[in-house]
Coordinates of C-alpha atoms (C1' of nucleotides) in Angstrom, one line a residue:
Chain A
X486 CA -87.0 38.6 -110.1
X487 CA -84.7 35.1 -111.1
X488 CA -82.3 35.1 -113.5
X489 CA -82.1 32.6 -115.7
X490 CA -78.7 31.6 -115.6
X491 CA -78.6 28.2 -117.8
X492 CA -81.4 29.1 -120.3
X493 CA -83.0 25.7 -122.2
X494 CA -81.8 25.3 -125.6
X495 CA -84.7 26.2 -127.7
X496 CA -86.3 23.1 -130.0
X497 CA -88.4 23.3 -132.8
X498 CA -90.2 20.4 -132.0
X499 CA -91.1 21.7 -128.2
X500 CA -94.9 22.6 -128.2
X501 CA -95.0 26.4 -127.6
X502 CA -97.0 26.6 -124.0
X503 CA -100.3 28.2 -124.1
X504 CA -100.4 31.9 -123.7
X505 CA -102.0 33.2 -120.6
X506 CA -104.1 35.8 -120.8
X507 CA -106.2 38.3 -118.5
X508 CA -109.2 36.5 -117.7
X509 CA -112.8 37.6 -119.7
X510 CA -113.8 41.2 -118.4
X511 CA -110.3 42.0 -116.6
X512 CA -107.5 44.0 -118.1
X513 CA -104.3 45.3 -117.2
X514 CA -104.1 49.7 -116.7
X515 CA -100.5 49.9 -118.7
X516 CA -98.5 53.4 -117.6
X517 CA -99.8 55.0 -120.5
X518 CA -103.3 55.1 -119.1
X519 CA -102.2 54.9 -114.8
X520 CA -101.5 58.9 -114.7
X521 CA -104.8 59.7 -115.8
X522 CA -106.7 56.9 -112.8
X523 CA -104.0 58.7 -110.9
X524 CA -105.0 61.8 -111.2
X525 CA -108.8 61.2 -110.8
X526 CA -107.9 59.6 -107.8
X527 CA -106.0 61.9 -105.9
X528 CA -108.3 64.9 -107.0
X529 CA -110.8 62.5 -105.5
X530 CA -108.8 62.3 -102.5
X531 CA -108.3 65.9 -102.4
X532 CA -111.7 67.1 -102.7
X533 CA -113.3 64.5 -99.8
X534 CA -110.9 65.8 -97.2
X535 CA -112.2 69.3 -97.8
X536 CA -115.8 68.2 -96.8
X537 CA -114.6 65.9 -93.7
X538 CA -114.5 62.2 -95.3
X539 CA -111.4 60.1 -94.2
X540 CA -110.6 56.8 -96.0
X541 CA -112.1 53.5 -95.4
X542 CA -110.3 50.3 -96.4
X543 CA -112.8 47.2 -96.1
X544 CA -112.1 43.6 -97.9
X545 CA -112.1 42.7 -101.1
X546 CA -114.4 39.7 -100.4
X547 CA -116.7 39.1 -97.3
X548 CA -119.4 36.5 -96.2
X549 CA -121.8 36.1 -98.6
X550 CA -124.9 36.5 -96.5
X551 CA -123.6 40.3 -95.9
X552 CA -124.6 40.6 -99.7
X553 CA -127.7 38.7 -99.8
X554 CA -129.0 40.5 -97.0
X555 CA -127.8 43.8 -97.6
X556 CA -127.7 43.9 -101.5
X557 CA -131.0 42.0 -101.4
X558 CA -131.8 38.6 -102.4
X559 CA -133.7 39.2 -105.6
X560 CA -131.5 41.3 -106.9
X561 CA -129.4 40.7 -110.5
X562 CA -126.3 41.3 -109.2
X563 CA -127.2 38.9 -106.0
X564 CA -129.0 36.3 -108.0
X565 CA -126.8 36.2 -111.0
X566 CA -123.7 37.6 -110.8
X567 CA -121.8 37.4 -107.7
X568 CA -118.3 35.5 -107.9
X569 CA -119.4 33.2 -105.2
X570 CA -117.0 30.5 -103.3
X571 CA -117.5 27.5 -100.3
X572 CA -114.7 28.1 -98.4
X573 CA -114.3 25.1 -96.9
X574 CA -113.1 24.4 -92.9
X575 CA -109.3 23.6 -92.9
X576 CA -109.7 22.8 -89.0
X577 CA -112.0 21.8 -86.3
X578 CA -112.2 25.4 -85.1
X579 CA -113.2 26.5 -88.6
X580 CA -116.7 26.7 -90.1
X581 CA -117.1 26.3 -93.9
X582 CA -118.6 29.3 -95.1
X583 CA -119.7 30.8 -98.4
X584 CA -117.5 33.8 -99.1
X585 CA -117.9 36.4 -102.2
X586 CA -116.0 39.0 -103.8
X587 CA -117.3 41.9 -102.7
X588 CA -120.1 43.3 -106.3
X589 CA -120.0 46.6 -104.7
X590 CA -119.0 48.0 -101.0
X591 CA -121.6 49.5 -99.1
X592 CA -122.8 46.5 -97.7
X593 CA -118.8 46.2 -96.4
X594 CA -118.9 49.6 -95.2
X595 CA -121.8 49.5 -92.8
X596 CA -120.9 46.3 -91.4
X597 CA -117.6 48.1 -90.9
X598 CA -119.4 51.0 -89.2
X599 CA -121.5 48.0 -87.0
X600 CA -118.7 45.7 -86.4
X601 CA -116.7 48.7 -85.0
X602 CA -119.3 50.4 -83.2
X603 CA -118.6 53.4 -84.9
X604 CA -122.1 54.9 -84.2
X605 CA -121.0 55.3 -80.7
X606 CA -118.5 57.7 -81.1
X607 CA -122.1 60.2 -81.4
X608 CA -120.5 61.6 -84.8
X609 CA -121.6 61.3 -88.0
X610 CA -119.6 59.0 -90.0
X611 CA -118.3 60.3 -93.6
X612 CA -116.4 57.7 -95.5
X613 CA -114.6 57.5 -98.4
X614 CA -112.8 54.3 -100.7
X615 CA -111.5 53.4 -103.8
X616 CA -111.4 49.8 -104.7
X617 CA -112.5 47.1 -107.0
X618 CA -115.6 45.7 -107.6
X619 CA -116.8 42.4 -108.9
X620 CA -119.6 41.3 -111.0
X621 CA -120.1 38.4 -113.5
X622 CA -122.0 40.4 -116.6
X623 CA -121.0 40.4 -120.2
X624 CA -118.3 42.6 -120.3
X625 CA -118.7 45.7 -122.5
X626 CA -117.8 49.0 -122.9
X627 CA -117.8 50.3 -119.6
X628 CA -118.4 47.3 -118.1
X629 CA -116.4 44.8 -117.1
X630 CA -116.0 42.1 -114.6
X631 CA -113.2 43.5 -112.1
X632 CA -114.4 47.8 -112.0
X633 CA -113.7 50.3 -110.1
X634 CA -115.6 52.3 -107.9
X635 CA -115.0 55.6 -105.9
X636 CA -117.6 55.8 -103.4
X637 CA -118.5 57.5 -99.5
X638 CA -121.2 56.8 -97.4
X639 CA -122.4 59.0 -94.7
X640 CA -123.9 57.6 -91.8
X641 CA -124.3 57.9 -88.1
X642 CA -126.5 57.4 -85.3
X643 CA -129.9 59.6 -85.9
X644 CA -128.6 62.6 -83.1
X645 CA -125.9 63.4 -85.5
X646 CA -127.9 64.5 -88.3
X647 CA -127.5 61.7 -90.6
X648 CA -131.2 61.6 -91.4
X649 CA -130.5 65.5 -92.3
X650 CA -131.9 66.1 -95.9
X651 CA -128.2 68.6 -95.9
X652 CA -126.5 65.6 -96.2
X653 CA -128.3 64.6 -98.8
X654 CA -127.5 68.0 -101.0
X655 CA -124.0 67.9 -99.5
X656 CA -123.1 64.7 -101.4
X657 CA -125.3 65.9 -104.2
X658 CA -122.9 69.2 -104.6
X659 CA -119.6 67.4 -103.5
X660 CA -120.3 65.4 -106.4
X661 CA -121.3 67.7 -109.2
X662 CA -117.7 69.6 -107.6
X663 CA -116.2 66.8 -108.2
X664 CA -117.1 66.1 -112.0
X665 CA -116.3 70.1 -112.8
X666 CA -113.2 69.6 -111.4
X667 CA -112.2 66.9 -113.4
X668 CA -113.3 69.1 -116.2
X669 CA -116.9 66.4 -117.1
X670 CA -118.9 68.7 -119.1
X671 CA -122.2 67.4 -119.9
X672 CA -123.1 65.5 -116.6
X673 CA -126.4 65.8 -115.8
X674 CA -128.3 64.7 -112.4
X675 CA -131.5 62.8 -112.6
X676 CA -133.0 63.1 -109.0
X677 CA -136.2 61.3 -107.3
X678 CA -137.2 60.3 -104.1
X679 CA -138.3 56.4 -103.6
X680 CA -139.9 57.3 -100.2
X681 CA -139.2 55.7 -96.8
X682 CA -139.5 51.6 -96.8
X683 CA -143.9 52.3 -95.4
X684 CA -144.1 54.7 -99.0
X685 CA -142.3 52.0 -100.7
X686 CA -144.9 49.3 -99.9
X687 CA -148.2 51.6 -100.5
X688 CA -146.8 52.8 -103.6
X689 CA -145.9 49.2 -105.1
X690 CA -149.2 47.9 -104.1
X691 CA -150.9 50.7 -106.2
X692 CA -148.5 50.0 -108.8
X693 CA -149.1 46.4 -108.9
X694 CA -152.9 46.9 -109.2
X695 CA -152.4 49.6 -111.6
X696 CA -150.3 47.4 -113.7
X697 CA -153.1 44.1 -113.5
X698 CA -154.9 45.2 -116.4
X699 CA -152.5 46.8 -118.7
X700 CA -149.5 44.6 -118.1
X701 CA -150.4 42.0 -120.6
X702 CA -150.3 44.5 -123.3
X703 CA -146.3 45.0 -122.6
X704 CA -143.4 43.5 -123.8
X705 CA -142.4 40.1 -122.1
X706 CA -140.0 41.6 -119.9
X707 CA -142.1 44.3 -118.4
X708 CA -145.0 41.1 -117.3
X709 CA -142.4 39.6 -115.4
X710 CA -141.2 42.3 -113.6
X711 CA -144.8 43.5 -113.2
X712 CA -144.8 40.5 -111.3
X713 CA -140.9 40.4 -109.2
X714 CA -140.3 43.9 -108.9
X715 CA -142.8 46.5 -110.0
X716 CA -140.3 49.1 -110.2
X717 CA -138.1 48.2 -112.5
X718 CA -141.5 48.7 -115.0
X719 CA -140.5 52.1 -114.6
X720 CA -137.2 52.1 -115.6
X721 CA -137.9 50.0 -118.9
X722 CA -136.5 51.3 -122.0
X723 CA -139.3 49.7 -124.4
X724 CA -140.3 52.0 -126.8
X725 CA -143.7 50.5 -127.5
X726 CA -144.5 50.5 -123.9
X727 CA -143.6 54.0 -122.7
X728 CA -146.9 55.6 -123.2
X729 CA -148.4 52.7 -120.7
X730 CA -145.7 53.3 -118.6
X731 CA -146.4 57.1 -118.7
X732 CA -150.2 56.1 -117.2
X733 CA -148.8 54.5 -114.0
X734 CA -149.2 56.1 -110.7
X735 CA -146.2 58.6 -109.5
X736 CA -143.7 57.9 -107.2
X737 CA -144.9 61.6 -105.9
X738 CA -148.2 61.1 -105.3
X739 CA -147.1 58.3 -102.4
X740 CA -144.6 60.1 -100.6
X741 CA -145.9 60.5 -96.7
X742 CA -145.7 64.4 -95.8
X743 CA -142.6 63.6 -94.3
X744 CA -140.7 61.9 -97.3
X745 CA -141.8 64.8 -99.1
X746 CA -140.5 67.7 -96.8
X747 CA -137.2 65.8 -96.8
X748 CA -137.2 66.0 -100.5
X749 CA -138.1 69.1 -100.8
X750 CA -135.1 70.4 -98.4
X751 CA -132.9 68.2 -100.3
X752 CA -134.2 70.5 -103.3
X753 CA -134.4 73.4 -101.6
X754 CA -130.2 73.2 -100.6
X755 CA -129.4 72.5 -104.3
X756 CA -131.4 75.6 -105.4
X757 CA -129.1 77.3 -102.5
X758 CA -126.1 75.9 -104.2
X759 CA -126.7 76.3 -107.6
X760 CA -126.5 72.3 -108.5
X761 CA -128.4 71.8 -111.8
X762 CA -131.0 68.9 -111.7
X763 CA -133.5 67.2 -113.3
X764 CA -136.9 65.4 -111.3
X765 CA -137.2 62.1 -112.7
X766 CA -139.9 59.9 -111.3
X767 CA -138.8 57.4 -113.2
X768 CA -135.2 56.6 -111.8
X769 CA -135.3 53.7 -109.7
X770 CA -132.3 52.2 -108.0
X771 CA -131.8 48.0 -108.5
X772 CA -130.5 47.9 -104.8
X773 CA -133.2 47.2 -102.5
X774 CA -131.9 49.1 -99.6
X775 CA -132.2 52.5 -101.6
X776 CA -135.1 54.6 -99.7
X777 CA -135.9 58.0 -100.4
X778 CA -133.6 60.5 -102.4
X779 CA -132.1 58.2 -105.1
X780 CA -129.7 60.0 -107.9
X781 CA -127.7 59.2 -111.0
X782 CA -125.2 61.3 -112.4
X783 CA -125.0 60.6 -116.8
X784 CA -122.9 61.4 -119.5
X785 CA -123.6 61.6 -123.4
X786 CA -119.6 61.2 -124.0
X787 CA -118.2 58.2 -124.2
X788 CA -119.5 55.7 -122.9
X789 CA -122.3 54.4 -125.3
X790 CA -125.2 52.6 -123.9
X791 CA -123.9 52.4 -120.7
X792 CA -124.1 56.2 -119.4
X793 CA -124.6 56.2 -116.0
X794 CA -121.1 57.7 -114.4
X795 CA -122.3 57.4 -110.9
X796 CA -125.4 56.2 -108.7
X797 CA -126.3 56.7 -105.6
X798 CA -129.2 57.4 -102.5
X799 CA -130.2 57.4 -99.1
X800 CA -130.4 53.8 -97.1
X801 CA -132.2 54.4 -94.0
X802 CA -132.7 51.1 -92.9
X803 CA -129.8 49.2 -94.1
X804 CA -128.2 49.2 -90.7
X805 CA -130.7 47.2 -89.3
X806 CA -131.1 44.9 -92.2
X807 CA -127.7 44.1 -91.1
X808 CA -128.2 43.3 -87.7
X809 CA -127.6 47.2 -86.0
X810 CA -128.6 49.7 -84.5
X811 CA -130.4 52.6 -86.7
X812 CA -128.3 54.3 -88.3
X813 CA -129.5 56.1 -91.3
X814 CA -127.0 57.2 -94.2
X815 CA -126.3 58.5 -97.8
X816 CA -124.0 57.2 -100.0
X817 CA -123.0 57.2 -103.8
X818 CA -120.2 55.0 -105.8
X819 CA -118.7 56.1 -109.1
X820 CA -118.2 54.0 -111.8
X821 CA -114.3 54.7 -111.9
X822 CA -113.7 52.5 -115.4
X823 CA -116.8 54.9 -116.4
X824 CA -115.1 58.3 -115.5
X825 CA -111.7 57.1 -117.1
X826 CA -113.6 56.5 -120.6
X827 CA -115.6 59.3 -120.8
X828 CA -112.4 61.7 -120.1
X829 CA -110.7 59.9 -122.2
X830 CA -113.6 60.7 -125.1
X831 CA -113.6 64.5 -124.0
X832 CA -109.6 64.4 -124.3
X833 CA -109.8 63.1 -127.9
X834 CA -112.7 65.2 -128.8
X835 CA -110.5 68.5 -128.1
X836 CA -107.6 67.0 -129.3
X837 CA -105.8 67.2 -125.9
X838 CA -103.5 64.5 -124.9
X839 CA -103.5 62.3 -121.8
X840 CA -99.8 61.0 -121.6
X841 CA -97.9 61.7 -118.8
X842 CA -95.7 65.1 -118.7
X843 CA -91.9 64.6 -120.6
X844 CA -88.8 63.5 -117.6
X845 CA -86.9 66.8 -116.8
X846 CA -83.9 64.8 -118.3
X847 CA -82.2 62.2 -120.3
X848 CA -78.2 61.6 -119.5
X849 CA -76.6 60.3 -122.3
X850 CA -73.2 58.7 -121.5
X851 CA -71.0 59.0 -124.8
X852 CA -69.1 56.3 -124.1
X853 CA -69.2 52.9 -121.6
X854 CA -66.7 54.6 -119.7
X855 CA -68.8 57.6 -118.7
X856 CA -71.5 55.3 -117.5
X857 CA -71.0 55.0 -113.7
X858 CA -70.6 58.8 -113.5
X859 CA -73.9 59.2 -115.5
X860 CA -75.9 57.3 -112.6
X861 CA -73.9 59.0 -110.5
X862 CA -75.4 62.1 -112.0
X863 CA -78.9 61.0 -112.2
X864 CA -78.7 60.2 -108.5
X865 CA -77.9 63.6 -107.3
X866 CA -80.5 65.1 -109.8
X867 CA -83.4 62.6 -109.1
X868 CA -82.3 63.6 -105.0
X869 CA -83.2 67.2 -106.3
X870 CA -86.3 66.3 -107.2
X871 CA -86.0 65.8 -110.7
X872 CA -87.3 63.4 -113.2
X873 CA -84.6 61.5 -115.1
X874 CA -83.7 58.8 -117.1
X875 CA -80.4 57.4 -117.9
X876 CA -79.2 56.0 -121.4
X877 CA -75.9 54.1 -122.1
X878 CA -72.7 54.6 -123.4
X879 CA -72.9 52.0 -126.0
X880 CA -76.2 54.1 -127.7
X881 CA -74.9 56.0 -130.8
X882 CA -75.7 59.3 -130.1
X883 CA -78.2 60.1 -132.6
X884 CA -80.2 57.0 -130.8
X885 CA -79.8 59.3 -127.6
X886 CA -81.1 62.1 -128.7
X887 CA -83.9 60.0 -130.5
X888 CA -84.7 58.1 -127.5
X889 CA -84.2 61.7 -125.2
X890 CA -86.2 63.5 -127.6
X891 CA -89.4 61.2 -127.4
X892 CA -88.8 60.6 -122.9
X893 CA -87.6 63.9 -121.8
X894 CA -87.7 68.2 -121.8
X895 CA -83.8 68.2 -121.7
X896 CA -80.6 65.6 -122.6
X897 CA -77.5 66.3 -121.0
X898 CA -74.5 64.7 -122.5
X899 CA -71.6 63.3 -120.4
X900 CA -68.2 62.5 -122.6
X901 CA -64.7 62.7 -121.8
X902 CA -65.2 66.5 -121.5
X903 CA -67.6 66.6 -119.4
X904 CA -66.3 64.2 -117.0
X905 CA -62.8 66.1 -116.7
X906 CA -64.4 69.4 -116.1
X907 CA -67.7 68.6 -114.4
X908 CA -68.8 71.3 -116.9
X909 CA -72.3 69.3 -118.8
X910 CA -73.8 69.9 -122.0
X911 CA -77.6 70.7 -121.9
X912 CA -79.6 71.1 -124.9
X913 CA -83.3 71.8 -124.5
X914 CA -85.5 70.2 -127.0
X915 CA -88.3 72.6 -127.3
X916 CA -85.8 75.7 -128.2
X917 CA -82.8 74.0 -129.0
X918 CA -80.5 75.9 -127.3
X919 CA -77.4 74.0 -126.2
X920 CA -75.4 75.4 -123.0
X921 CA -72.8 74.6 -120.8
X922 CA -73.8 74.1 -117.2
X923 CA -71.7 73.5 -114.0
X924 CA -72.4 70.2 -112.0
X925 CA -73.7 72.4 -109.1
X926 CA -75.9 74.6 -110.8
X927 CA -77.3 72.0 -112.9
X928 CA -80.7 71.0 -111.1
X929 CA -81.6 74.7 -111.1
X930 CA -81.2 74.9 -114.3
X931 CA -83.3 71.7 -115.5
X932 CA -86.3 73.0 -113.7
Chain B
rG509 C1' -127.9 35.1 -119.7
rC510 C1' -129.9 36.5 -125.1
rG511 C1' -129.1 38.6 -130.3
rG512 C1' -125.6 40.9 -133.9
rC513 C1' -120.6 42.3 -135.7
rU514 C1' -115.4 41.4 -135.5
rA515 C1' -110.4 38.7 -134.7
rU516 C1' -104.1 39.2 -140.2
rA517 C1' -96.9 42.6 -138.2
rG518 C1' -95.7 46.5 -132.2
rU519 C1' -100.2 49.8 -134.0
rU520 C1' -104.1 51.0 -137.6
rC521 C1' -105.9 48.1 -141.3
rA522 C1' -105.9 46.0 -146.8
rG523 C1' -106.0 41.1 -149.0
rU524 C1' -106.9 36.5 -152.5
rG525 C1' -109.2 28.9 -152.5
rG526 C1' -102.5 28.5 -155.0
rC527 C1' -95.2 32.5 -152.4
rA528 C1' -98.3 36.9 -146.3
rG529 C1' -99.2 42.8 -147.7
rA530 C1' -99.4 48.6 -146.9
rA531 C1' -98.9 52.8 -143.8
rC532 C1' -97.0 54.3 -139.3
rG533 C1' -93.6 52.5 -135.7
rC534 C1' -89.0 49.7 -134.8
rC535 C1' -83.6 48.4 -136.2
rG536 C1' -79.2 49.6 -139.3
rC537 C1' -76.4 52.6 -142.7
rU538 C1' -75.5 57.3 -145.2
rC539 C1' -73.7 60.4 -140.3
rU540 C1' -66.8 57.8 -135.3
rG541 C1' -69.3 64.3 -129.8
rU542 C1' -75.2 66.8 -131.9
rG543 C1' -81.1 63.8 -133.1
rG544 C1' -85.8 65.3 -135.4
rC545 C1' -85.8 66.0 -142.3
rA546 C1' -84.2 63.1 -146.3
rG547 C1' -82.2 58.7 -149.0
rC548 C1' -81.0 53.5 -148.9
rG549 C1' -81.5 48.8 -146.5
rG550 C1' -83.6 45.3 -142.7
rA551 C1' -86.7 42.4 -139.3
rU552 C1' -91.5 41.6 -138.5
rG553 C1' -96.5 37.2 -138.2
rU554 C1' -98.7 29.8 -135.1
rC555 C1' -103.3 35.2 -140.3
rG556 C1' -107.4 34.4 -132.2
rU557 C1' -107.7 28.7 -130.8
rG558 C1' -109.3 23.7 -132.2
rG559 C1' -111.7 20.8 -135.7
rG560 C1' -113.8 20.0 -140.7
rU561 C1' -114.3 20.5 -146.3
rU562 C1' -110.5 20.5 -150.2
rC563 C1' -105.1 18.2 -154.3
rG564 C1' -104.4 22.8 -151.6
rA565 C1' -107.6 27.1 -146.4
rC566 C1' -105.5 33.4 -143.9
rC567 C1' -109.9 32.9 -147.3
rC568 C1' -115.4 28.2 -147.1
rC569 C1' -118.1 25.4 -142.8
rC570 C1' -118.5 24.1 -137.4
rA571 C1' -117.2 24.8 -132.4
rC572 C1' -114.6 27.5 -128.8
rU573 C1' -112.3 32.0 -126.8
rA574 C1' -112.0 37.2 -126.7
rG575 C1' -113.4 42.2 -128.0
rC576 C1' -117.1 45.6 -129.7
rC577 C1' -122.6 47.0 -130.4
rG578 C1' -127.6 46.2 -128.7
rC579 C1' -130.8 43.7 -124.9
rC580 C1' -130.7 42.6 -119.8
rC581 C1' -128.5 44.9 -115.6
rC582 C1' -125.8 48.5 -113.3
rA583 C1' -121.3 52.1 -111.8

RNA sequence: GCGGCUAUAGUUCAGUGGCAGAACGCCGCUCUGUGGCAGCGGAUGUCGUGGGUUCGACCCCCACUAGCCGCCCCA
């Protein structure tokens, strides 16, 4: 911080600068709304280390080609709406290269897992982060251009089970623990299984010649992704087209035996575990290294249109679309901006407030001249462990207790008196009972 | 990227082609070491930005920007 020591005079006539503001589809988390991202995050925290995930810290922005060939070409978010850069060579030993904030962070986190050779430890990788994501969309509620995202991946070499379909139901369960915790109420799974990449490619051929005779008859966005991407057909919310839609071939009919033991074991753990879910062959994932179990976590709280909380599946092969070795893995990201806002609804709904918990204490210094003793004070309280905020001997006392009343459980008041005896006056707000407390004794006393 | 709605005080919002408003909040006083209630008083502001129409625009028109809703997409 500068301190402007010779301030400008001000002049009418100088043009007022424009005001800066945060850029379309950013904002700024003021402290009235940090405790509760806080407190989702470190429950988050909490909860991973009890099933064995440790933290993962990858860039905020990485090649582009790790997107394009992990996030997959024809996707939206990599045809559309990347925030996409030519970084251009500042020396001879420098290539120019076309760098991109990262739209999401699995790609990052296997290339993490490859670049580091983390396979060859022979244990199964389970990672966890908390970052931001970027995306150019239209910003709306729930979505905006800089979100966050709480993911964890699980991967490893084959021998350590990461092909296991318990790691599958582990995340599935970690997750609905997670939303409990946090006190979601209405979440509900939606499940399927996509089938290995060889199910993928039987099961869009019979889709495609299922949809050649009927696809004309559906709404203009339904013929061209008949055409690009079959399965996005499925996902379409057009009304008029649903009963069509409801005539296509199942996602369950093209499983190989194998996809569909997996699944089944998958299903089979929940049961074990009591998860609630719901079999949707519908629920196709718009990231084309998804294979097999594929899951979204919704919410009717909230958050409008936009209800998906969390998404999420297996990505067998995305290690090698990278350039490793095989290393199949699991992983999910929650929409963090999402969680916040549906909370948030819940909170208002019952009427419970989100602000952060009252200061143990607000000093009031009743004159100037008691001022160096009251931070004085507040240093050896706040050493204690206590919350507390200072005021200043020029406030008019009925301004302290205003301003303690709205900040703090407690004010302590620190005249003449006080200062001579190192005998304080307390008065707690919520009974207001006023007592005299020693110096030493006044910590345990504020607790 | 497409369509719709919206933008006025710190906040929530009224408002009329002719002086910029209310409530809450904020500041002061009544009240010099005991607040919250009450009474009285006070300050709020480029009426989102830039153009246009008009004697005159916060109001009508256009563009832009941003937010919200839906689509698209996704978390």
């Amino acid at each position: 911080m500068t301190e402007s020591t010779s301030p400008a005079p001000k002049s009418n006539k100088t043009p007022a600068r424009p005001t800066l503001k945060a850029v379309r589809g950013t904002r700024d988390l003021l402290p009235d709304q940090t405790p509760l991202w806080n407190h989702v995050e470190s429950t988050a925290r909490a909860l991973f280390a009890r099933y064995g995930f440790g933290e993962i810290r990858t860039p905020i922005f990485e090649s582009t080609e790790l997107f394009a060939r992990g996030v997959g070409e024809e996707t939206d978010i990599v045809s559309k709406e990347m925030f996409t850069w030519e970084d251009r060579a500042r020396a001879a030993s420098e290539k120019a290269q076309s760098l991109t904030l990262r739209p999401e962070s699995t790609a990052g986190v296997v290339r993490a897992y490859i670049e580091h050779q983390l396979g060859n430890t022979g244990n199964l990788q389970k990672l966890y982060y908390i970052g931001p994501q970027f995306r150019r969309e239209r910003p709306q509620r729930g979505r905006y251009r800089q979100f966050w995202q709480i993911g964890a991946e699980v991967i490893g070499p084959q021998s350590s089970g990461s092909e296991s379909p318990l790691r599958d139901a582990e995340i599935l369960e970690m997750l609905a623990s997670l939303l409990t915790e946090l006190g979601i109420r209405d979440w509900r799974l939606e499940l399927n299984s996509v089938g290995s990449a060889e199910d993928r490619v039987r099961y869009n051929a019979a889709l495609r010649e299922a949809l050649a005779p009927i696809k004309h008859q559906m709404c203009e966005d339904n013929q061209r992704r008949a055409e690009t991407n079959p399965l996005r057909v499925l996902d379409s919310k057009d009304e008029a087209d649903q009963a069509l839609i409801n005539t296509l071939p199942k996602i369950a009919d093209y499983l190989s035996p194998e996809s569909k033991a997996h699944f089944d074991q998958v299903l089979a753990a929940l049961d074990a575990c009591g998860v609630p879910y719901h079999l949707n062959p519908r629920l196709v994932r718009g990231l084309d290294y998804y294979t097999r179990t594929t899951f979204e976590f919704t919410v009717t709280t909230g958050l409008g249109t936009q209800n998906a909380l969390l998404g999420g599946g297996r990505y067998d092969g995305l290690s090698e679309m990278l350039g490793g070795p095989r290393a199949p893995g699991i992983g999910f990201a929650i929409g963090e901006d999402r969680l916040i806002l549906t909370l948030q609804a819940q909170a208002e709904a019952d009427n419970i407030s989100t602000a952060a918990p009252k200061l143990d204490a607000y000093i009031a210094p009743l004159t100037p001249a008691q001022n160096p003793a009251a931070l004085s004070l507040a240093r050896e309280l706040r050493a204690a462990g206590l919350t507390v905020e200072v005021g200043d001997g020029t406030f008019k006392l009925r301004k302290s207790f205003d301003i303690a009343d709205t900040l703090a459980r407690h004010i302590i008041l620190l005249g003449e008196d006080e200062a001579a005896t190192n005998i304080l006056t307390v008065k707690t707000f919520a009974s207001g009972e006023q007592t005299k407390v020693p110096r030493a004794k006044l910590a345990g006393a504020l607790r």
